[in-house]
PDB file of N, CA and C in Angstrom:
ATOM      1  N   TRP A   1     112.904  96.528  82.619  1.00 89.00           N
ATOM      2  CA  TRP A   1     113.912  97.414  82.100  1.00 89.00           C
ATOM      3  C   TRP A   1     115.286  96.832  82.364  1.00 89.00           C
ATOM      4  N   THR A   2     116.247  97.243  81.529  1.00 93.00           N
ATOM      5  CA  THR A   2     117.653  96.869  81.727  1.00 93.00           C
ATOM      6  C   THR A   2     118.497  98.117  81.554  1.00 93.00           C
ATOM      7  N   TRP A   3     119.371  98.347  82.501  1.00 91.00           N
ATOM      8  CA  TRP A   3     120.319  99.460  82.450  1.00 91.00           C
ATOM      9  C   TRP A   3     121.727  98.900  82.337  1.00 91.00           C
ATOM     10  N   GLU A   4     122.619  99.703  81.789  1.00 93.00           N
ATOM     11  CA  GLU A   4     124.050  99.426  81.876  1.00 93.00           C
ATOM     12  C   GLU A   4     124.666 100.547  82.691  1.00 93.00           C
ATOM     13  N   ILE A   5     125.458 100.175  83.712  1.00 92.00           N
ATOM     14  CA  ILE A   5     126.175 101.159  84.521  1.00 92.00           C
ATOM     15  C   ILE A   5     127.630 101.106  84.072  1.00 92.00           C
ATOM     16  N   THR A   6     128.108 102.214  83.528  1.00 90.00           N
ATOM     17  CA  THR A   6     129.475 102.259  83.001  1.00 90.00           C
ATOM     18  C   THR A   6     130.481 102.505  84.122  1.00 90.00           C
ATOM     19  N   GLY A   7     131.755 102.346  83.817  1.00 87.00           N
ATOM     20  CA  GLY A   7     132.825 102.531  84.795  1.00 87.00           C
ATOM     21  C   GLY A   7     132.848 103.919  85.410  1.00 87.00           C
ATOM     22  N   ASP A   8     132.372 104.931  84.677  1.00 87.00           N
ATOM     23  CA  ASP A   8     132.355 106.293  85.217  1.00 87.00           C
ATOM     24  C   ASP A   8     131.049 106.609  85.955  1.00 87.00           C
ATOM     25  N   GLY A   9     130.197 105.567  86.147  1.00 84.00           N
ATOM     26  CA  GLY A   9     128.980 105.742  86.930  1.00 84.00           C
ATOM     27  C   GLY A   9     127.756 106.166  86.139  1.00 84.00           C
ATOM     28  N   ARG A  10     127.907 106.378  84.835  1.00 85.00           N
ATOM     29  CA  ARG A  10     126.752 106.756  84.024  1.00 85.00           C
ATOM     30  C   ARG A  10     125.842 105.544  83.837  1.00 85.00           C
ATOM     31  N   VAL A  11     124.558 105.821  83.681  1.00 87.00           N
ATOM     32  CA  VAL A  11     123.572 104.766  83.490  1.00 87.00           C
ATOM     33  C   VAL A  11     122.903 104.961  82.137  1.00 87.00           C
ATOM     34  N   HIS A  12     122.959 103.919  81.323  1.00 87.00           N
ATOM     35  CA  HIS A  12     122.354 103.963  79.996  1.00 87.00           C
ATOM     36  C   HIS A  12     121.245 102.929  79.920  1.00 87.00           C
ATOM     37  N   SER A  13     120.158 103.291  79.297  1.00 85.00           N
ATOM     38  CA  SER A  13     119.060 102.361  79.101  1.00 85.00           C
ATOM     39  C   SER A  13     119.418 101.394  77.985  1.00 85.00           C
ATOM     40  N   VAL A  14     119.324 100.101  78.280  1.00 88.00           N
ATOM     41  CA  VAL A  14     119.536  99.064  77.287  1.00 88.00           C
ATOM     42  C   VAL A  14     118.178  98.604  76.761  1.00 88.00           C
ATOM     43  N   TYR A  15     117.192  98.532  77.669  1.00 87.00           N
ATOM     44  CA  TYR A  15     115.855  98.087  77.301  1.00 87.00           C
ATOM     45  C   TYR A  15     114.841  98.724  78.225  1.00 87.00           C
ATOM     46  N   GLN A  16     113.728  99.201  77.640  1.00 83.00           N
ATOM     47  CA  GLN A  16     112.576  99.669  78.400  1.00 83.00           C
ATOM     48  C   GLN A  16     111.355  98.956  77.857  1.00 83.00           C
ATOM     49  N   SER A  17     110.591  98.337  78.733  1.00 82.00           N
ATOM     50  CA  SER A  17     109.350  97.704  78.337  1.00 82.00           C
ATOM     51  C   SER A  17     108.387  98.779  77.812  1.00 82.00           C
ATOM     52  N   PRO A  18     107.521  98.419  76.889  1.00 80.00           N
ATOM     53  CA  PRO A  18     106.487  99.377  76.462  1.00 80.00           C
ATOM     54  C   PRO A  18     105.620  99.838  77.628  1.00 80.00           C
ATOM     55  N   ASN A  19     105.542  99.034  78.703  1.00 78.00           N
ATOM     56  CA  ASN A  19     104.759  99.416  79.884  1.00 78.00           C
ATOM     57  C   ASN A  19     105.403 100.559  80.661  1.00 78.00           C
ATOM     58  N   THR A  20     106.674 100.832  80.411  1.00 74.00           N
ATOM     59  CA  THR A  20     107.365 101.930  81.096  1.00 74.00           C
ATOM     60  C   THR A  20     106.653 103.250  80.854  1.00 74.00           C
ATOM     61  N   ALA A  21     106.132 103.434  79.663  1.00 72.00           N
ATOM     62  CA  ALA A  21     105.437 104.685  79.339  1.00 72.00           C
ATOM     63  C   ALA A  21     104.245 104.907  80.267  1.00 72.00           C
ATOM     64  N   GLY A  22     103.563 103.832  80.664  1.00 77.00           N
ATOM     65  CA  GLY A  22     102.434 103.970  81.574  1.00 77.00           C
ATOM     66  C   GLY A  22     102.848 104.391  82.965  1.00 77.00           C
ATOM     67  N   ILE A  23     104.009 103.963  83.387  1.00 79.00           N
ATOM     68  CA  ILE A  23     104.507 104.309  84.721  1.00 79.00           C
ATOM     69  C   ILE A  23     105.088 105.721  84.734  1.00 79.00           C
ATOM     70  N   LEU A  24     105.841 106.056  83.693  1.00 78.00           N
ATOM     71  CA  LEU A  24     106.512 107.360  83.640  1.00 78.00           C
ATOM     72  C   LEU A  24     105.715 108.429  82.907  1.00 78.00           C
ATOM     73  N   GLY A  25     104.628 108.035  82.274  1.00 78.00           N
ATOM     74  CA  GLY A  25     103.868 109.002  81.495  1.00 78.00           C
ATOM     75  C   GLY A  25     104.511 109.274  80.145  1.00 78.00           C
ATOM     76  N   GLY A  26     105.406 108.401  79.688  1.00 73.00           N
ATOM     77  CA  GLY A  26     106.114 108.528  78.415  1.00 73.00           C
ATOM     78  C   GLY A  26     107.439 107.799  78.497  1.00 73.00           C
ATOM     79  N   GLN A  27     108.176 107.731  77.396  1.00 70.00           N
ATOM     80  CA  GLN A  27     109.491 107.080  77.367  1.00 70.00           C
ATOM     81  C   GLN A  27     110.583 108.096  77.716  1.00 70.00           C
ATOM     82  N   VAL A  28     111.608 107.643  78.420  1.00 68.00           N
ATOM     83  CA  VAL A  28     112.747 108.480  78.789  1.00 68.00           C
ATOM     84  C   VAL A  28     113.926 108.084  77.905  1.00 68.00           C
ATOM     85  N   HIS A  29     114.500 109.053  77.212  1.00 65.00           N
ATOM     86  CA  HIS A  29     115.659 108.801  76.349  1.00 65.00           C
ATOM     87  C   HIS A  29     116.723 109.838  76.669  1.00 65.00           C
ATOM     88  N   ASP A  30     117.625 109.514  77.578  1.00 60.00           N
ATOM     89  CA  ASP A  30     118.674 110.445  77.971  1.00 60.00           C
ATOM     90  C   ASP A  30     119.999 109.720  78.066  1.00 60.00           C
ATOM     91  N   THR A  31     121.085 110.487  77.958  1.00 60.00           N
ATOM     92  CA  THR A  31     122.423 109.913  77.992  1.00 60.00           C
ATOM     93  C   THR A  31     122.725 109.267  79.335  1.00 60.00           C
ATOM     94  N   ASP A  32     122.550 109.987  80.416  1.00 66.00           N
ATOM     95  CA  ASP A  32     122.784 109.443  81.753  1.00 66.00           C
ATOM     96  C   ASP A  32     121.433 109.319  82.444  1.00 66.00           C
ATOM     97  N   LEU A  33     120.787 108.199  82.217  1.00 68.00           N
ATOM     98  CA  LEU A  33     119.412 107.992  82.647  1.00 68.00           C
ATOM     99  C   LEU A  33     119.204 108.208  84.137  1.00 68.00           C
ATOM    100  N   ALA A  34     120.065 107.642  84.976  1.00 72.00           N
ATOM    101  CA  ALA A  34     119.865 107.743  86.422  1.00 72.00           C
ATOM    102  C   ALA A  34     119.942 109.188  86.902  1.00 72.00           C
ATOM    103  N   ALA A  35     120.901 109.952  86.422  1.00 74.00           N
ATOM    104  CA  ALA A  35     121.044 111.346  86.853  1.00 74.00           C
ATOM    105  C   ALA A  35     119.863 112.184  86.393  1.00 74.00           C
ATOM    106  N   VAL A  36     119.443 112.002  85.151  1.00 77.00           N
ATOM    107  CA  VAL A  36     118.310 112.764  84.627  1.00 77.00           C
ATOM    108  C   VAL A  36     117.028 112.342  85.329  1.00 77.00           C
ATOM    109  N   PHE A  37     116.837 111.042  85.504  1.00 80.00           N
ATOM    110  CA  PHE A  37     115.637 110.545  86.170  1.00 80.00           C
ATOM    111  C   PHE A  37     115.558 111.105  87.583  1.00 80.00           C
ATOM    112  N   ARG A  38     116.683 111.056  88.309  1.00 83.00           N
ATOM    113  CA  ARG A  38     116.724 111.559  89.684  1.00 83.00           C
ATOM    114  C   ARG A  38     116.404 113.045  89.747  1.00 83.00           C
ATOM    115  N   SER A  39     117.051 113.842  88.912  1.00 85.00           N
ATOM    116  CA  SER A  39     116.889 115.293  88.999  1.00 85.00           C
ATOM    117  C   SER A  39     115.573 115.787  88.405  1.00 85.00           C
ATOM    118  N   ARG A  40     115.058 115.099  87.405  1.00 87.00           N
ATOM    119  CA  ARG A  40     113.870 115.588  86.712  1.00 87.00           C
ATOM    120  C   ARG A  40     112.572 114.967  87.204  1.00 87.00           C
ATOM    121  N   TYR A  41     112.591 113.695  87.612  1.00 90.00           N
ATOM    122  CA  TYR A  41     111.345 112.987  87.904  1.00 90.00           C
ATOM    123  C   TYR A  41     111.155 112.593  89.362  1.00 90.00           C
ATOM    124  N   VAL A  42     112.214 112.177  90.057  1.00 95.00           N
ATOM    125  CA  VAL A  42     112.077 111.757  91.456  1.00 95.00           C
ATOM    126  C   VAL A  42     111.793 112.987  92.307  1.00 95.00           C
ATOM    127  N   ARG A  43     110.760 112.878  93.149  1.00 95.00           N
ATOM    128  CA  ARG A  43     110.378 113.989  94.020  1.00 95.00           C
ATOM    129  C   ARG A  43     111.520 114.290  94.995  1.00 95.00           C
ATOM    130  N   PRO A  44     111.792 115.569  95.277  1.00 96.00           N
ATOM    131  CA  PRO A  44     112.908 115.939  96.165  1.00 96.00           C
ATOM    132  C   PRO A  44     112.893 115.208  97.513  1.00 96.00           C
ATOM    133  N   ASP A  45     111.719 115.004  98.094  1.00 96.00           N
ATOM    134  CA  ASP A  45     111.630 114.319  99.394  1.00 96.00           C
ATOM    135  C   ASP A  45     112.027 112.850  99.322  1.00 96.00           C
ATOM    136  N   ASP A  46     112.059 112.282  98.115  1.00 97.00           N
ATOM    137  CA  ASP A  46     112.360 110.863  97.955  1.00 97.00           C
ATOM    138  C   ASP A  46     113.714 110.605  97.303  1.00 97.00           C
ATOM    139  N   ARG A  47     114.484 111.637  97.072  1.00 95.00           N
ATOM    140  CA  ARG A  47     115.771 111.452  96.402  1.00 95.00           C
ATOM    141  C   ARG A  47     116.757 110.652  97.242  1.00 95.00           C
ATOM    142  N   GLU A  48     116.703 110.776  98.543  1.00 97.00           N
ATOM    143  CA  GLU A  48     117.602 110.005  99.407  1.00 97.00           C
ATOM    144  C   GLU A  48     117.323 108.509  99.252  1.00 97.00           C
ATOM    145  N   VAL A  49     116.058 108.132  99.201  1.00 97.00           N
ATOM    146  CA  VAL A  49     115.672 106.726  98.997  1.00 97.00           C
ATOM    147  C   VAL A  49     116.143 106.262  97.627  1.00 97.00           C
ATOM    148  N   TYR A  50     115.910 107.070  96.597  1.00 95.00           N
ATOM    149  CA  TYR A  50     116.322 106.715  95.244  1.00 95.00           C
ATOM    150  C   TYR A  50     117.844 106.593  95.149  1.00 95.00           C
ATOM    151  N   ASP A  51     118.570 107.525  95.791  1.00 94.00           N
ATOM    152  CA  ASP A  51     120.036 107.492  95.764  1.00 94.00           C
ATOM    153  C   ASP A  51     120.574 106.208  96.393  1.00 94.00           C
ATOM    154  N   ALA A  52     119.978 105.774  97.502  1.00 96.00           N
ATOM    155  CA  ALA A  52     120.411 104.533  98.160  1.00 96.00           C
ATOM    156  C   ALA A  52     120.142 103.337  97.244  1.00 96.00           C
ATOM    157  N   PHE A  53     119.010 103.340  96.572  1.00 96.00           N
ATOM    158  CA  PHE A  53     118.660 102.289  95.615  1.00 96.00           C
ATOM    159  C   PHE A  53     119.700 102.228  94.492  1.00 96.00           C
ATOM    160  N   ALA A  54     119.990 103.369  93.882  1.00 92.00           N
ATOM    161  CA  ALA A  54     120.950 103.434  92.768  1.00 92.00           C
ATOM    162  C   ALA A  54     122.359 103.054  93.230  1.00 92.00           C
ATOM    163  N   ALA A  55     122.746 103.487  94.430  1.00 93.00           N
ATOM    164  CA  ALA A  55     124.084 103.167  94.947  1.00 93.00           C
ATOM    165  C   ALA A  55     124.242 101.670  95.180  1.00 93.00           C
ATOM    166  N   ALA A  56     123.209 101.041  95.718  1.00 96.00           N
ATOM    167  CA  ALA A  56     123.270  99.594  95.940  1.00 96.00           C
ATOM    168  C   ALA A  56     123.451  98.860  94.609  1.00 96.00           C
ATOM    169  N   LEU A  57     122.709  99.270  93.598  1.00 94.00           N
ATOM    170  CA  LEU A  57     122.820  98.630  92.286  1.00 94.00           C
ATOM    171  C   LEU A  57     124.204  98.839  91.692  1.00 94.00           C
ATOM    172  N   ALA A  58     124.728 100.062  91.803  1.00 92.00           N
ATOM    173  CA  ALA A  58     126.059 100.364  91.253  1.00 92.00           C
ATOM    174  C   ALA A  58     127.151  99.558  91.933  1.00 92.00           C
ATOM    175  N   SER A  59     126.913  99.174  93.199  1.00 94.00           N
ATOM    176  CA  SER A  59     127.906  98.374  93.923  1.00 94.00           C
ATOM    177  C   SER A  59     127.711  96.878  93.698  1.00 94.00           C
ATOM    178  N   GLY A  60     126.746  96.512  92.863  1.00 94.00           N
ATOM    179  CA  GLY A  60     126.537  95.109  92.535  1.00 94.00           C
ATOM    180  C   GLY A  60     125.551  94.378  93.417  1.00 94.00           C
ATOM    181  N   GLN A  61     124.788  95.109  94.251  1.00 97.00           N
ATOM    182  CA  GLN A  61     123.823  94.482  95.156  1.00 97.00           C
ATOM    183  C   GLN A  61     122.407  94.625  94.611  1.00 97.00           C
ATOM    184  N   ALA A  62     121.597  93.608  94.809  1.00 98.00           N
ATOM    185  CA  ALA A  62     120.176  93.703  94.479  1.00 98.00           C
ATOM    186  C   ALA A  62     119.541  94.727  95.415  1.00 98.00           C
ATOM    187  N   ALA A  63     118.517  95.422  94.929  1.00 98.00           N
ATOM    188  CA  ALA A  63     117.899  96.461  95.746  1.00 98.00           C
ATOM    189  C   ALA A  63     116.441  96.655  95.350  1.00 98.00           C
ATOM    190  N   GLU A  64     115.700  97.265  96.270  1.00 98.00           N
ATOM    191  CA  GLU A  64     114.333  97.676  95.983  1.00 98.00           C
ATOM    192  C   GLU A  64     114.052  98.970  96.727  1.00 98.00           C
ATOM    193  N   ALA A  65     113.114  99.749  96.198  1.00 98.00           N
ATOM    194  CA  ALA A  65     112.778 101.024  96.823  1.00 98.00           C
ATOM    195  C   ALA A  65     111.393 101.474  96.372  1.00 98.00           C
ATOM    196  N   GLU A  66     110.733 102.224  97.239  1.00 97.00           N
ATOM    197  CA  GLU A  66     109.473 102.880  96.903  1.00 97.00           C
ATOM    198  C   GLU A  66     109.705 104.375  96.993  1.00 97.00           C
ATOM    199  N   TYR A  67     109.322 105.085  95.944  1.00 97.00           N
ATOM    200  CA  TYR A  67     109.550 106.525  95.879  1.00 97.00           C
ATOM    201  C   TYR A  67     108.521 107.144  94.951  1.00 97.00           C
ATOM    202  N   ARG A  68     108.365 108.472  95.081  1.00 96.00           N
ATOM    203  CA  ARG A  68     107.418 109.193  94.222  1.00 96.00           C
ATOM    204  C   ARG A  68     108.147 109.844  93.061  1.00 96.00           C
ATOM    205  N   ILE A  69     107.472 109.850  91.922  1.00 93.00           N
ATOM    206  CA  ILE A  69     107.974 110.575  90.766  1.00 93.00           C
ATOM    207  C   ILE A  69     106.885 111.528  90.271  1.00 93.00           C
ATOM    208  N   THR A  70     107.304 112.561  89.615  1.00 93.00           N
ATOM    209  CA  THR A  70     106.391 113.375  88.824  1.00 93.00           C
ATOM    210  C   THR A  70     106.719 113.020  87.387  1.00 93.00           C
ATOM    211  N   GLY A  71     105.796 112.339  86.732  1.00 87.00           N
ATOM    212  CA  GLY A  71     106.038 111.785  85.411  1.00 87.00           C
ATOM    213  C   GLY A  71     106.131 112.837  84.318  1.00 87.00           C
ATOM    214  N   ILE A  72     106.466 112.374  83.141  1.00 84.00           N
ATOM    215  CA  ILE A  72     106.562 113.214  81.959  1.00 84.00           C
ATOM    216  C   ILE A  72     105.234 113.920  81.712  1.00 84.00           C
ATOM    217  N   ASP A  73     104.132 113.251  82.083  1.00 88.00           N
ATOM    218  CA  ASP A  73     102.799 113.814  81.903  1.00 88.00           C
ATOM    219  C   ASP A  73     102.378 114.731  83.049  1.00 88.00           C
ATOM    220  N   GLY A  74     103.269 114.949  84.044  1.00 90.00           N
ATOM    221  CA  GLY A  74     102.968 115.842  85.165  1.00 90.00           C
ATOM    222  C   GLY A  74     102.261 115.179  86.333  1.00 90.00           C
ATOM    223  N   ARG A  75     101.862 113.917  86.214  1.00 92.00           N
ATOM    224  CA  ARG A  75     101.189 113.203  87.296  1.00 92.00           C
ATOM    225  C   ARG A  75     102.204 112.668  88.303  1.00 92.00           C
ATOM    226  N   THR A  76     101.838 112.763  89.584  1.00 94.00           N
ATOM    227  CA  THR A  76     102.680 112.193  90.636  1.00 94.00           C
ATOM    228  C   THR A  76     102.227 110.765  90.890  1.00 94.00           C
ATOM    229  N   ARG A  77     103.203 109.858  90.934  1.00 94.00           N
ATOM    230  CA  ARG A  77     102.931 108.438  91.158  1.00 94.00           C
ATOM    231  C   ARG A  77     103.922 107.888  92.175  1.00 94.00           C
ATOM    232  N   TRP A  78     103.464 106.889  92.940  1.00 96.00           N
ATOM    233  CA  TRP A  78     104.354 106.102  93.784  1.00 96.00           C
ATOM    234  C   TRP A  78     104.847 104.943  92.941  1.00 96.00           C
ATOM    235  N   ILE A  79     106.157 104.722  92.923  1.00 95.00           N
ATOM    236  CA  ILE A  79     106.775 103.662  92.143  1.00 95.00           C
ATOM    237  C   ILE A  79     107.514 102.715  93.085  1.00 95.00           C
ATOM    238  N   TRP A  80     107.336 101.423  92.868  1.00 96.00           N
ATOM    239  CA  TRP A  80     108.089 100.400  93.591  1.00 96.00           C
ATOM    240  C   TRP A  80     109.009  99.762  92.566  1.00 96.00           C
ATOM    241  N   SER A  81     110.327  99.906  92.750  1.00 96.00           N
ATOM    242  CA  SER A  81     111.322  99.354  91.837  1.00 96.00           C
ATOM    243  C   SER A  81     112.130  98.278  92.536  1.00 96.00           C
ATOM    244  N   ARG A  82     112.360  97.170  91.813  1.00 97.00           N
ATOM    245  CA  ARG A  82     113.205  96.069  92.280  1.00 97.00           C
ATOM    246  C   ARG A  82     114.172  95.753  91.161  1.00 97.00           C
ATOM    247  N   ALA A  83     115.424  95.510  91.501  1.00 98.00           N
ATOM    248  CA  ALA A  83     116.420  95.256  90.455  1.00 98.00           C
ATOM    249  C   ALA A  83     117.562  94.395  90.980  1.00 98.00           C
ATOM    250  N   THR A  84     118.178  93.709  90.030  1.00 98.00           N
ATOM    251  CA  THR A  84     119.314  92.830  90.343  1.00 98.00           C
ATOM    252  C   THR A  84     120.421  93.081  89.320  1.00 98.00           C
ATOM    253  N   PRO A  85     121.622  93.434  89.781  1.00 97.00           N
ATOM    254  CA  PRO A  85     122.758  93.613  88.868  1.00 97.00           C
ATOM    255  C   PRO A  85     123.326  92.265  88.421  1.00 97.00           C
ATOM    256  N   ARG A  86     123.955  92.279  87.259  1.00 97.00           N
ATOM    257  CA  ARG A  86     124.659  91.092  86.758  1.00 97.00           C
ATOM    258  C   ARG A  86     125.819  91.563  85.895  1.00 97.00           C
ATOM    259  N   SER A  87     126.864  90.761  85.870  1.00 95.00           N
ATOM    260  CA  SER A  87     128.022  91.069  85.031  1.00 95.00           C
ATOM    261  C   SER A  87     127.905  90.296  83.730  1.00 95.00           C
ATOM    262  N   GLU A  88     128.263  90.964  82.665  1.00 94.00           N
ATOM    263  CA  GLU A  88     128.321  90.333  81.351  1.00 94.00           C
ATOM    264  C   GLU A  88     129.657  90.748  80.746  1.00 94.00           C
ATOM    265  N   GLY A  89     130.661  89.907  80.939  1.00 94.00           N
ATOM    266  CA  GLY A  89     132.018  90.302  80.568  1.00 94.00           C
ATOM    267  C   GLY A  89     132.461  91.419  81.490  1.00 94.00           C
ATOM    268  N   ASP A  90     132.877  92.540  80.925  1.00 92.00           N
ATOM    269  CA  ASP A  90     133.280  93.686  81.743  1.00 92.00           C
ATOM    270  C   ASP A  90     132.153  94.699  81.911  1.00 92.00           C
ATOM    271  N   ARG A  91     130.945  94.329  81.516  1.00 94.00           N
ATOM    272  CA  ARG A  91     129.784  95.218  81.629  1.00 94.00           C
ATOM    273  C   ARG A  91     128.979  94.913  82.891  1.00 94.00           C
ATOM    274  N   LEU A  92     128.490  95.972  83.566  1.00 96.00           N
ATOM    275  CA  LEU A  92     127.578  95.814  84.692  1.00 96.00           C
ATOM    276  C   LEU A  92     126.189  96.168  84.188  1.00 96.00           C
ATOM    277  N   LEU A  93     125.330  95.157  84.133  1.00 97.00           N
ATOM    278  CA  LEU A  93     123.956  95.346  83.693  1.00 97.00           C
ATOM    279  C   LEU A  93     123.031  95.181  84.884  1.00 97.00           C
ATOM    280  N   VAL A  94     121.924  95.884  84.866  1.00 97.00           N
ATOM    281  CA  VAL A  94     120.935  95.807  85.928  1.00 97.00           C
ATOM    282  C   VAL A  94     119.584  95.519  85.289  1.00 97.00           C
ATOM    283  N   ASP A  95     118.970  94.426  85.714  1.00 97.00           N
ATOM    284  CA  ASP A  95     117.635  94.070  85.247  1.00 97.00           C
ATOM    285  C   ASP A  95     116.645  94.396  86.351  1.00 97.00           C
ATOM    286  N   GLY A  96     115.598  95.127  86.001  1.00 95.00           N
ATOM    287  CA  GLY A  96     114.651  95.528  87.025  1.00 95.00           C
ATOM    288  C   GLY A  96     113.230  95.610  86.524  1.00 95.00           C
ATOM    289  N   ILE A  97     112.361  95.842  87.475  1.00 94.00           N
ATOM    290  CA  ILE A  97     110.953  96.041  87.180  1.00 94.00           C
ATOM    291  C   ILE A  97     110.454  97.148  88.097  1.00 94.00           C
ATOM    292  N   SER A  98     109.624  97.997  87.556  1.00 92.00           N
ATOM    293  CA  SER A  98     109.031  99.082  88.336  1.00 92.00           C
ATOM    294  C   SER A  98     107.521  98.998  88.193  1.00 92.00           C
ATOM    295  N   THR A  99     106.831  99.174  89.311  1.00 93.00           N
ATOM    296  CA  THR A  99     105.388  99.034  89.356  1.00 93.00           C
ATOM    297  C   THR A  99     104.783 100.304  89.949  1.00 93.00           C
ATOM    298  N   ASP A 100     103.707 100.763  89.350  1.00 94.00           N
ATOM    299  CA  ASP A 100     102.959 101.905  89.876  1.00 94.00           C
ATOM    300  C   ASP A 100     102.127 101.389  91.045  1.00 94.00           C
ATOM    301  N   VAL A 101     102.450 101.842  92.266  1.00 96.00           N
ATOM    302  CA  VAL A 101     101.731 101.408  93.468  1.00 96.00           C
ATOM    303  C   VAL A 101     100.953 102.559  94.097  1.00 96.00           C
ATOM    304  N   THR A 102     100.610 103.544  93.274  1.00 95.00           N
ATOM    305  CA  THR A 102      99.900 104.735  93.763  1.00 95.00           C
ATOM    306  C   THR A 102      98.584 104.365  94.433  1.00 95.00           C
ATOM    307  N   ASP A 103      97.798 103.494  93.815  1.00 93.00           N
ATOM    308  CA  ASP A 103      96.502 103.121  94.391  1.00 93.00           C
ATOM    309  C   ASP A 103      96.664 102.479  95.757  1.00 93.00           C
ATOM    310  N   ARG A 104      97.638 101.593  95.897  1.00 92.00           N
ATOM    311  CA  ARG A 104      97.884 100.937  97.189  1.00 92.00           C
ATOM    312  C   ARG A 104      98.275 101.956  98.245  1.00 92.00           C
ATOM    313  N   ARG A 105      99.169 102.884  97.881  1.00 90.00           N
ATOM    314  CA  ARG A 105      99.607 103.916  98.837  1.00 90.00           C
ATOM    315  C   ARG A 105      98.452 104.825  99.231  1.00 90.00           C
ATOM    316  N   THR A 106      97.606 105.198  98.268  1.00 90.00           N
ATOM    317  CA  THR A 106      96.451 106.063  98.541  1.00 90.00           C
ATOM    318  C   THR A 106      95.483 105.380  99.492  1.00 90.00           C
ATOM    319  N   LEU A 107      95.186 104.103  99.263  1.00 92.00           N
ATOM    320  CA  LEU A 107      94.298 103.350 100.151  1.00 92.00           C
ATOM    321  C   LEU A 107      94.886 103.241 101.556  1.00 92.00           C
ATOM    322  N   ALA A 108      96.166 103.021 101.666  1.00 88.00           N
ATOM    323  CA  ALA A 108      96.812 102.922 102.973  1.00 88.00           C
ATOM    324  C   ALA A 108      96.695 104.257 103.727  1.00 88.00           C
ATOM    325  N   GLU A 109      96.904 105.361 103.017  1.00 87.00           N
ATOM    326  CA  GLU A 109      96.781 106.678 103.658  1.00 87.00           C
ATOM    327  C   GLU A 109      95.345 106.935 104.106  1.00 87.00           C
ATOM    328  N   GLN A 110      94.374 106.567 103.268  1.00 88.00           N
ATOM    329  CA  GLN A 110      92.963 106.755 103.629  1.00 88.00           C
ATOM    330  C   GLN A 110      92.608 105.898 104.839  1.00 88.00           C
ATOM    331  N   ARG A 111      93.100 104.685 104.882  1.00 88.00           N
ATOM    332  CA  ARG A 111      92.831 103.772 106.003  1.00 88.00           C
ATOM    333  C   ARG A 111      93.414 104.353 107.292  1.00 88.00           C
ATOM    334  N   GLU A 112      94.594 104.946 107.191  1.00 88.00           N
ATOM    335  CA  GLU A 112      95.222 105.534 108.371  1.00 88.00           C
ATOM    336  C   GLU A 112      94.434 106.726 108.906  1.00 88.00           C
ATOM    337  N   HIS A 113      93.827 107.496 108.024  1.00 86.00           N
ATOM    338  CA  HIS A 113      93.025 108.654 108.447  1.00 86.00           C
ATOM    339  C   HIS A 113      91.738 108.227 109.150  1.00 86.00           C
ATOM    340  N   LEU A 114      91.260 107.030 108.834  1.00 84.00           N
ATOM    341  CA  LEU A 114      90.050 106.524 109.484  1.00 84.00           C
ATOM    342  C   LEU A 114      90.399 106.053 110.889  1.00 84.00           C
TER     343      LEU A 114
END
């Protein structure tokens, strides 16, 4: 995925891989993607982690985070996102990848219970 972060802090989707639908349970098309994604999909217990991730990117730093979302399809998933900001003229673009790591997290929790 590629986002553009505007001067007023809004985040617009520039590109979403077709695989994004598998992670989110559908495509997200909103004006301020980060705000809508945070309020609608990121689980309340993980918003602090997501906020730190988004803040690092907005400040021009590479970042990664693991957090839970409730997808468009209603399923809860663990997502691992990694991204790197870059400047293109006066534009701040962020290129990233997000991976569904739910199975890994579930196995780790089961192993801990044993």
